[in-house]
C-alpha cells in the first residue's frame, strides 16, 4: 500500500477530498445556494418571518426523515410513517372533542405503537422485507382510519390549543416547534453515535450475520427500531395537525416520499450501515426551500414536479460522486 | 521452453483512491506452463487476475496475448481472447440452475459434464439451483465450466483454498494435464505443497510489484518466501512447545464437554472434552460435519441430540448470545461473516459490548476505548486505516475478528480455520496469540484445513469423519500423513497411498504425474 | 417434475386460492355470471400490466416506483392524442405510446446505471418527473379513446365451434391481457436476455463475471417495465375512455402483487404468472366485499392483511425449511 | 322493511360535504321505508376505481345506483352497463354524460358565477384572485369553472394570480394556501370551491391581510362570516342533502314515477356579510351544532323527508 503523496495534489482533488471527509459541507453549501437563488428571484423574501415559516414546515419532514434515517441504517425503510402520523393526528383531533387531552393523547399514540410493533415483529422475527411489511401495515392502518372516520363523522374534530401553539406559534419570532424538535434531534444524534442501540443499528445494517455472531438479537433491535420510528411518526402527526389544523385521512401521506428523499440527500445509504441524522436535517431543509422556490417560480404544477424530481436526482447523484471519490 | 509467451503483461498498475493495489506488476506465461502467482495477502494477486480477465480496468499497463496488444474491457472479451478465470469467490448465478448458468455463458454442456465427473463429482444434477450446491462443489463447477470451453490460459485464484483434500487432489491432476496439453495455467495458492507439485515457474508479487520470477526446483520455497516478505521476518518456525507449556494440570472437570452430539444428518454422535488452558485441534475433510459442530457450539444452530456441558453444567443454546453468555465465542474463517465492513475497527471490536438489551444505553466511551486499545495492541493490528474495517488488509481484518473476543475476555474461543487465506507472517502471529490465550488458562477449539498447523498450535487433535469422531491424537503423533489418513477414516497406523498430499517431500512433478495416471476418470 | 412443483408450488397455491374465492363468490351471489367475470377482468387489466412492469424490474434486482406515474403519463398522452382525432389515428397512437413507455423506461434504467444512485431513489425522482409531465399533457382528466380501442376490451371473443356457454367466459379483455403479456414474456423467458435479467437480479457480480452485459441488461429490464406500464396506461384509457394525470393506486398494488406472486424482492426469483394470479385474487376479494355490502375501506384492511399474512407465512415456511 | 337495494358510489372521503351527502342518503333511505339495504362504496379513488365499484355493484344486483361521479366520461361505460342490467342510475351533485342516467344536482355553473361575480365586485372590479378549484376532472368542477370564467369575462381587470386544485380536501387546501402565502405574492380575493373555513384560518394564523373570500354554506364558514373580525365574504348554497334527494328520485323511478326531465337542477343562493340584509340571512342560516364542514342546508324541501336528528345520526336501514 502506498499513498500518492509524492507529487503535490491538485487543488480540485484536495477540495473534493476535503468535502468527502466532511460530507455535511457540500450539503450546507447547496442549501445556501438555494436560499441565495430565492433571494435573487424575490428580493426581500428571506427575512425572519420566512425563516421561521420554513423551519416550521421543515420540522415535521425532518422528524419523519429521522424515522427513515434510522430504519435505512439497518437496510430497511418505513413507509407506514405517513399513515401512522395521519392516524395519530386524526384520532387526537376527534377524540379530544369528548375526552381529556391526556386520554386523547394516549389513544392517539396507541395505533403508532401497535403498528410499530407489528412492523418490528414482521421484519425482525418473520424477516419480511421492510418495504412490504410497512406498506402492508400502512394499507391496514389507512383502512382502519377510514372505517374509524365513519364512526366519528357526527362528533366533529377540534385541534387542542397546545398543539396549535406548538405547531404554528412563534415566540420572539422563533417557532415553538423547535422546543420539541431540538431536544428530539439531539436525542436522535446522541442515540446514533453514543449509545449501544445506535451502534447496533449501524452494525445490523452493515452485516447482520456478524452482529448475530457477536450476540446481538436481531429481532430485539428491529422491533425496538420500528416502534421508535412509529412513535416518532405519531408525535410528528400531532405536531403536524397543530400546523395544518385540518384533520383528514391523508394528512401526512404527502410527506412520506420526501422523507425518504431527505434522508437520501442527507447522505444515508438506503442499503444500510452508512449515514447520520445531521445530514438528514439539512436534507429536509433543502427540500423545503426547494418547494418554496418552485412555488415562487409561478410555473404550472406539472413543470414544478418535473423540476423537483430532477433536482432530487441531481443532488443525490452529485453528492454520491463527492462522497464516494476518496 | 523457449517459445513465445502466450500472455505477457507488463507495467500493470491499479489504484483504489490513495491505495495502490498494483504498482508495477508483470507476468509472462509460456504455452504448456503451469505458472504460480505468489505473494503475501494483499500483494495484488487477485487484482492482477481481475485485470487480466477484464473484471476491472487497469490504470496503466500493457497486455499482450500471443504477442498482440489486446484491450480486454470485460469478462466476455477475455473469454473471446481465450482467457478464463476462476475467481476467489464462486461465480455461478445463485438463483439459476446449473444448466441455465451454462447457457448464460454459452458453455457446451457435454464437455462440462465430462469435466465435472473428471473432477470427482459423479452425481451432479444440472437442474439443481446453484444456491443449493455446497461451496466446494460450486468451486469445482466453476472450474469445469472454464475447462469446458478449452481456454488457452486458465487463471485459478486460490482454487484449492476452500476444497477438501480429495477434491483438491483431483483439481491438481486436471490442472497439470492442462499444462501438458500445451495450454497455460496461472495458479494462485498459498500452499507450497501444491506449488511445488504442480508449477513450472512462479512470479512473486510484493506490494503490487513483481519482485521476481523463479523456476520451481526443490528447495526454492525459502527463496520465494524471502521475495514475498522482503525485509519482513523470514519464515519463523514456531518453536516446538516446551514440556512445561504442555504440562497443563488436568482440571477436575473439563471446561467444555460434548456428549453424543448430533445435528441433522451431518453430525452423528460426537463426544469430546476441552480443558482450560488447552488448544484442541479439529481436523476433517470438507463437509464431514465440522461446520455443524462449530455452529452448534456457537449457538447458531440447534443440535438434534446429545448434550453440551459448560463447566459441568448442561447448556442449551438457541442463539449465539446464549453461547457467549456461557463464555463460548465463535470466530468464523470467513472474516466477511464476522465484520461490519463499513464500521471502524473500534466499533467492530466493541460490538459484543452492546449486544445485550441492558447495554443499549449510553456507552462509557473511555472504558470502551481502553479495552479496545489494549486488544489492538495485543494483536498488533495495523490501524492506519481503522476508520473502516474494509480498508484493512485481510490479515488485519482477521485479527480484528479475534481481537473482539480478546477484548471481551472470552473464556473459550471456537476458531474455525482462522488462518484461511492469510500469509505466513500473520499466521505466525495468530498461532502465537492462540498459545498465549491458552497460556492464560483459556481454552481454544481450533479447526484447520492446513494440517501442518496442528503441530504448531494444538495440544491435542480431534479427527472427524462422516460426522463422527474417528480419533483423538496426542499432538506428538499428529504429523501430516497420520492426520491425513485419519481424516480419510483410515485406522491409525495403516499405510495406504492416498494421493500426492500424503507426502509432500516426494511430490516432484514426475512422481506426481505418475500418480495422476493411476487415478480413475477419463480425459474428456 | 419435482423441480416443476418446487418452483411452481406457490403459483399453484395462488391459483387454488383464486378458485376457492371464485366458489365463495358464487355462494354469496349465485347469479354471479360470465358478465360479472368480464367486469372482474376489466378491473384487473391495468393492475395486471402494472404488476408485470414491476415484476420485470424486481426480478432484475431493482424496484420501480415510477410505474403508476408512467401509466398516468402514457394514459393522458394517448387520451389527448386521440381526443378529436379519427379512429384510424389511434392505429398510430398505440404504437407511439408503447414506444414512449419503452424509451422512458430505458431512460430510467440509464439514469440508474450512469448516476449509480440507488434505483429506489432514481425511480422516486422520475415518479415526480413523469407525474409532472402528465400534468403538463392534461391538467385535469380528459381526452378520449377511439371506439375500436374501447371495444377491444368489452364483450367476449366469439370462438367458432365453442358453445356459447363457454364462450361467454372468455372476455376480450382476458384475451388481450394474455396476448400482450405472452408475446413479450414467453420469448423473453426463453432468450439469453431473459436469463441475463434473472442473473443480474440474483448476483450482479457473478453475472458480470459470467460475461453478462450488466448495464445493458438493467436498462432493458427498465425499458420493458416502461413498456408494460404503457400497456397499463393504454388499458386505463381504453376502459375509462379518458386519461387521468394523477396516478392511481397502481404502485402499491403492483408491489403487493409482486410479493404475493412469489417474486422475491431481492431479485433473481419468480415469474410473471404468480403476480398476475395474485392480481386476480386481490380484485376478486374486493368484489366479494362489495357483494357482501361491506364498507370498501375494509377492503384496504383486508388487502393489507392478506399481503402481510401471506408474506409472513412465506417467510415462516422458508425459515422452517432452512432450520430442518 | 323496504324492498329495494340501493347501491351508492362516491369517490371523495373525509370531505364534510360528501359525508353529509352520504348521511342524507342513509337517512332518506331509512325515512322512505322502501329500502331494505344500502350497499355503499365510499372511498377516495378516481374514475377507474369508481368504474370498478360500479361494476361490483352491478354484480351485487342492486336495484338502483346513486352515484356522485368522479369523472363523467370516465365512468360512462359503467353507467351504461348498469342501465343495460336494468338498474336505475341517478347521478347526484354533478352531471354525467351517460344519457340513460338521471341527474339531480345543484346548478354548479350558476353556483360559481354567483360567487365569483360578487367577489369581483367586492374587489372593485380589479386585482388578483387566488382561484382554488375542486377536484380535477369532476364535472362539478368543470361546470363551476365555466361559471367562474363567465364572471371573469365581465371583469376584464381581474386576473387569476394562481389556480390550484384542492381535490376538495381540507388539508390539501390548507397546505396550498400556506405555501402560496409563504411566497409573499399579493392578492385581492380568494374564490374557493367549498373548501373555505381552513382558508380563513390560514389567513388569520399567518397574519396575512383578510381579503374577500367566497365559499359555500358550510356551517363553519357561515359562522366565521359572522364572527371573524374584518372578514368580508359570501357563502353560496350547495346542499349536501342532495344525496337524500337522489335516493328519493331513484325510488320514484323504481316505483314507476319517472320525472319529466332527465336532469333536475336546484338553484343556489348567495349569502354575503357586506350588507345588513345578507348578515341577517347568514344569522338565520347559521347552525353551530353542525360539524363545521357540513353545509347548513341539511334538507331540500319536496325531496327529503328525514329529520335533522336522523341525518345527524347518519344511520341507514338495518343499522
Ligand atoms: N475494491 C477495492 N477497494 C480498495 N482496495 C482494494 C480493493 N480490492 C483490493 N484492494 C486492495 O488492493 C490490494 C491487493 O488486493 P488483492 O485482492 O489483489 O490481494 P491478493 O494478493 O489477492 O491477496 P489475498 O492473498 O488476500 O487474496 C490490497 O491492499 C487490498 O486491500
Ligand atoms: N482501500 C484501502 N484504503 C485505505 N487503506 C487501505 C486500503 N487497503 C489497504 N489499506 C491499508 O494498507 C495497508 C496494507 O494493506 P495490504 O492489504 O497490502 O496488507 P498486507 O500487507 O497484505 O497485509 P495482510 O497480510 O494482513 O493482508 C494496511 O494497513 C491497510 O490498512
Ligand atoms: O362543493 C363540493 C361538492 O359540490 C363536491 O362535489 O364535493 C365536495 C364539495 O365540497
Ligand atoms: Mg491483504
Ligand atoms: Mg486474492
PDB file of N, CA and C and ligand atoms in Angstrom, chain B residues 16 21 40-47 88 158 190, ligand 1:
ATOM      1  N   UNK B  16      -6.769   2.172  -5.986  1.00  0.00           N
ATOM      2  CA  UNK B  16      -8.087   2.390  -5.387  1.00  0.00           C
ATOM      3  C   UNK B  16      -7.959   3.651  -4.559  1.00  0.00           C
ATOM      4  N   UNK B  21      -3.143  -0.854  -5.319  1.00  0.00           N
ATOM      5  CA  UNK B  21      -3.260  -2.307  -5.187  1.00  0.00           C
ATOM      6  C   UNK B  21      -2.180  -2.968  -6.041  1.00  0.00           C
ATOM      7  N   UNK B  40       2.224 -12.339  -0.571  1.00  0.00           N
ATOM      8  CA  UNK B  40       1.533 -12.286   0.705  1.00  0.00           C
ATOM      9  C   UNK B  40       0.113 -11.778   0.456  1.00  0.00           C
ATOM     10  N   UNK B  41      -0.696 -11.846   1.494  1.00  0.00           N
ATOM     11  CA  UNK B  41      -2.036 -11.295   1.351  1.00  0.00           C
ATOM     12  C   UNK B  41      -1.940  -9.829   0.998  1.00  0.00           C
ATOM     13  N   UNK B  42      -2.772  -9.430   0.059  1.00  0.00           N
ATOM     14  CA  UNK B  42      -2.799  -8.025  -0.306  1.00  0.00           C
ATOM     15  C   UNK B  42      -1.695  -7.642  -1.269  1.00  0.00           C
ATOM     16  N   UNK B  43      -0.936  -8.616  -1.748  1.00  0.00           N
ATOM     17  CA  UNK B  43       0.147  -8.288  -2.667  1.00  0.00           C
ATOM     18  C   UNK B  43      -0.405  -7.862  -4.021  1.00  0.00           C
ATOM     19  N   UNK B  44      -1.615  -8.280  -4.314  1.00  0.00           N
ATOM     20  CA  UNK B  44      -2.228  -7.847  -5.571  1.00  0.00           C
ATOM     21  C   UNK B  44      -2.502  -8.966  -6.550  1.00  0.00           C
ATOM     22  N   UNK B  45      -2.461 -10.180  -6.093  1.00  0.00           N
ATOM     23  CA  UNK B  45      -2.652 -11.317  -6.999  1.00  0.00           C
ATOM     24  C   UNK B  45      -4.047 -11.307  -7.615  1.00  0.00           C
ATOM     25  N   UNK B  46      -5.045 -11.195  -6.744  1.00  0.00           N
ATOM     26  CA  UNK B  46      -6.426 -11.217  -7.261  1.00  0.00           C
ATOM     27  C   UNK B  46      -6.660 -10.025  -8.160  1.00  0.00           C
ATOM     28  N   UNK B  47      -6.106  -8.897  -7.778  1.00  0.00           N
ATOM     29  CA  UNK B  47      -6.285  -7.704  -8.588  1.00  0.00           C
ATOM     30  C   UNK B  47      -5.726  -7.924  -9.987  1.00  0.00           C
ATOM     31  N   UNK B  88     -11.671 -15.981  -6.871  1.00  0.00           N
ATOM     32  CA  UNK B  88     -11.600 -16.436  -5.493  1.00  0.00           C
ATOM     33  C   UNK B  88     -13.007 -16.737  -4.937  1.00  0.00           C
ATOM     34  N   UNK B 158      -6.710 -19.052  -5.971  1.00  0.00           N
ATOM     35  CA  UNK B 158      -6.912 -19.836  -4.747  1.00  0.00           C
ATOM     36  C   UNK B 158      -8.016 -20.859  -4.928  1.00  0.00           C
ATOM     37  N   UNK B 190      -1.623 -20.335  -1.614  1.00  0.00           N
ATOM     38  CA  UNK B 190      -0.684 -20.074  -0.523  1.00  0.00           C
ATOM     39  C   UNK B 190      -0.014 -21.355  -0.063  1.00  0.00           C
TER      40      UNK B 190
HETATM   41  N1  LIG E   1     -12.177  -2.853  -4.272  1.00  0.00           N
HETATM   42  C1  LIG E   1     -11.092  -2.461  -3.585  1.00  0.00           C
HETATM   43  N2  LIG E   1     -11.069  -1.250  -2.992  1.00  0.00           N
HETATM   44  C2  LIG E   1      -9.998  -0.834  -2.311  1.00  0.00           C
HETATM   45  N3  LIG E   1      -8.879  -1.548  -2.152  1.00  0.00           N
HETATM   46  C3  LIG E   1      -8.831  -2.772  -2.713  1.00  0.00           C
HETATM   47  C4  LIG E   1      -9.938  -3.291  -3.444  1.00  0.00           C
HETATM   48  N4  LIG E   1      -9.627  -4.504  -3.891  1.00  0.00           N
HETATM   49  C5  LIG E   1      -8.375  -4.762  -3.449  1.00  0.00           C
HETATM   50  N5  LIG E   1      -7.895  -3.701  -2.735  1.00  0.00           N
HETATM   51  C6  LIG E   1      -6.589  -3.606  -2.123  1.00  0.00           C
HETATM   52  O1  LIG E   1      -5.670  -3.972  -3.088  1.00  0.00           O
HETATM   53  C7  LIG E   1      -4.626  -4.730  -2.531  1.00  0.00           C
HETATM   54  C8  LIG E   1      -4.442  -6.005  -3.312  1.00  0.00           C
HETATM   55  O2  LIG E   1      -5.579  -6.856  -3.147  1.00  0.00           O
HETATM   56  P1  LIG E   1      -5.731  -8.284  -3.809  1.00  0.00           P
HETATM   57  O3  LIG E   1      -7.084  -8.780  -3.507  1.00  0.00           O
HETATM   58  O4  LIG E   1      -5.305  -8.234  -5.230  1.00  0.00           O
HETATM   59  O5  LIG E   1      -4.675  -9.128  -2.989  1.00  0.00           O
HETATM   60  P2  LIG E   1      -4.282 -10.652  -3.084  1.00  0.00           P
HETATM   61  O6  LIG E   1      -2.875 -10.669  -3.437  1.00  0.00           O
HETATM   62  O7  LIG E   1      -5.214 -11.376  -3.968  1.00  0.00           O
HETATM   63  O8  LIG E   1      -4.458 -11.093  -1.573  1.00  0.00           O
HETATM   64  P3  LIG E   1      -5.086 -12.443  -0.934  1.00  0.00           P
HETATM   65  O9  LIG E   1      -3.995 -13.405  -0.831  1.00  0.00           O
HETATM   66  O10 LIG E   1      -5.530 -11.991   0.411  1.00  0.00           O
HETATM   67  O11 LIG E   1      -6.210 -12.909  -1.792  1.00  0.00           O
HETATM   68  C9  LIG E   1      -4.985  -4.883  -1.055  1.00  0.00           C
HETATM   69  O12 LIG E   1      -4.277  -3.944  -0.330  1.00  0.00           O
HETATM   70  C10 LIG E   1      -6.439  -4.589  -0.996  1.00  0.00           C
HETATM   71  O13 LIG E   1      -6.757  -4.053   0.237  1.00  0.00           O
END
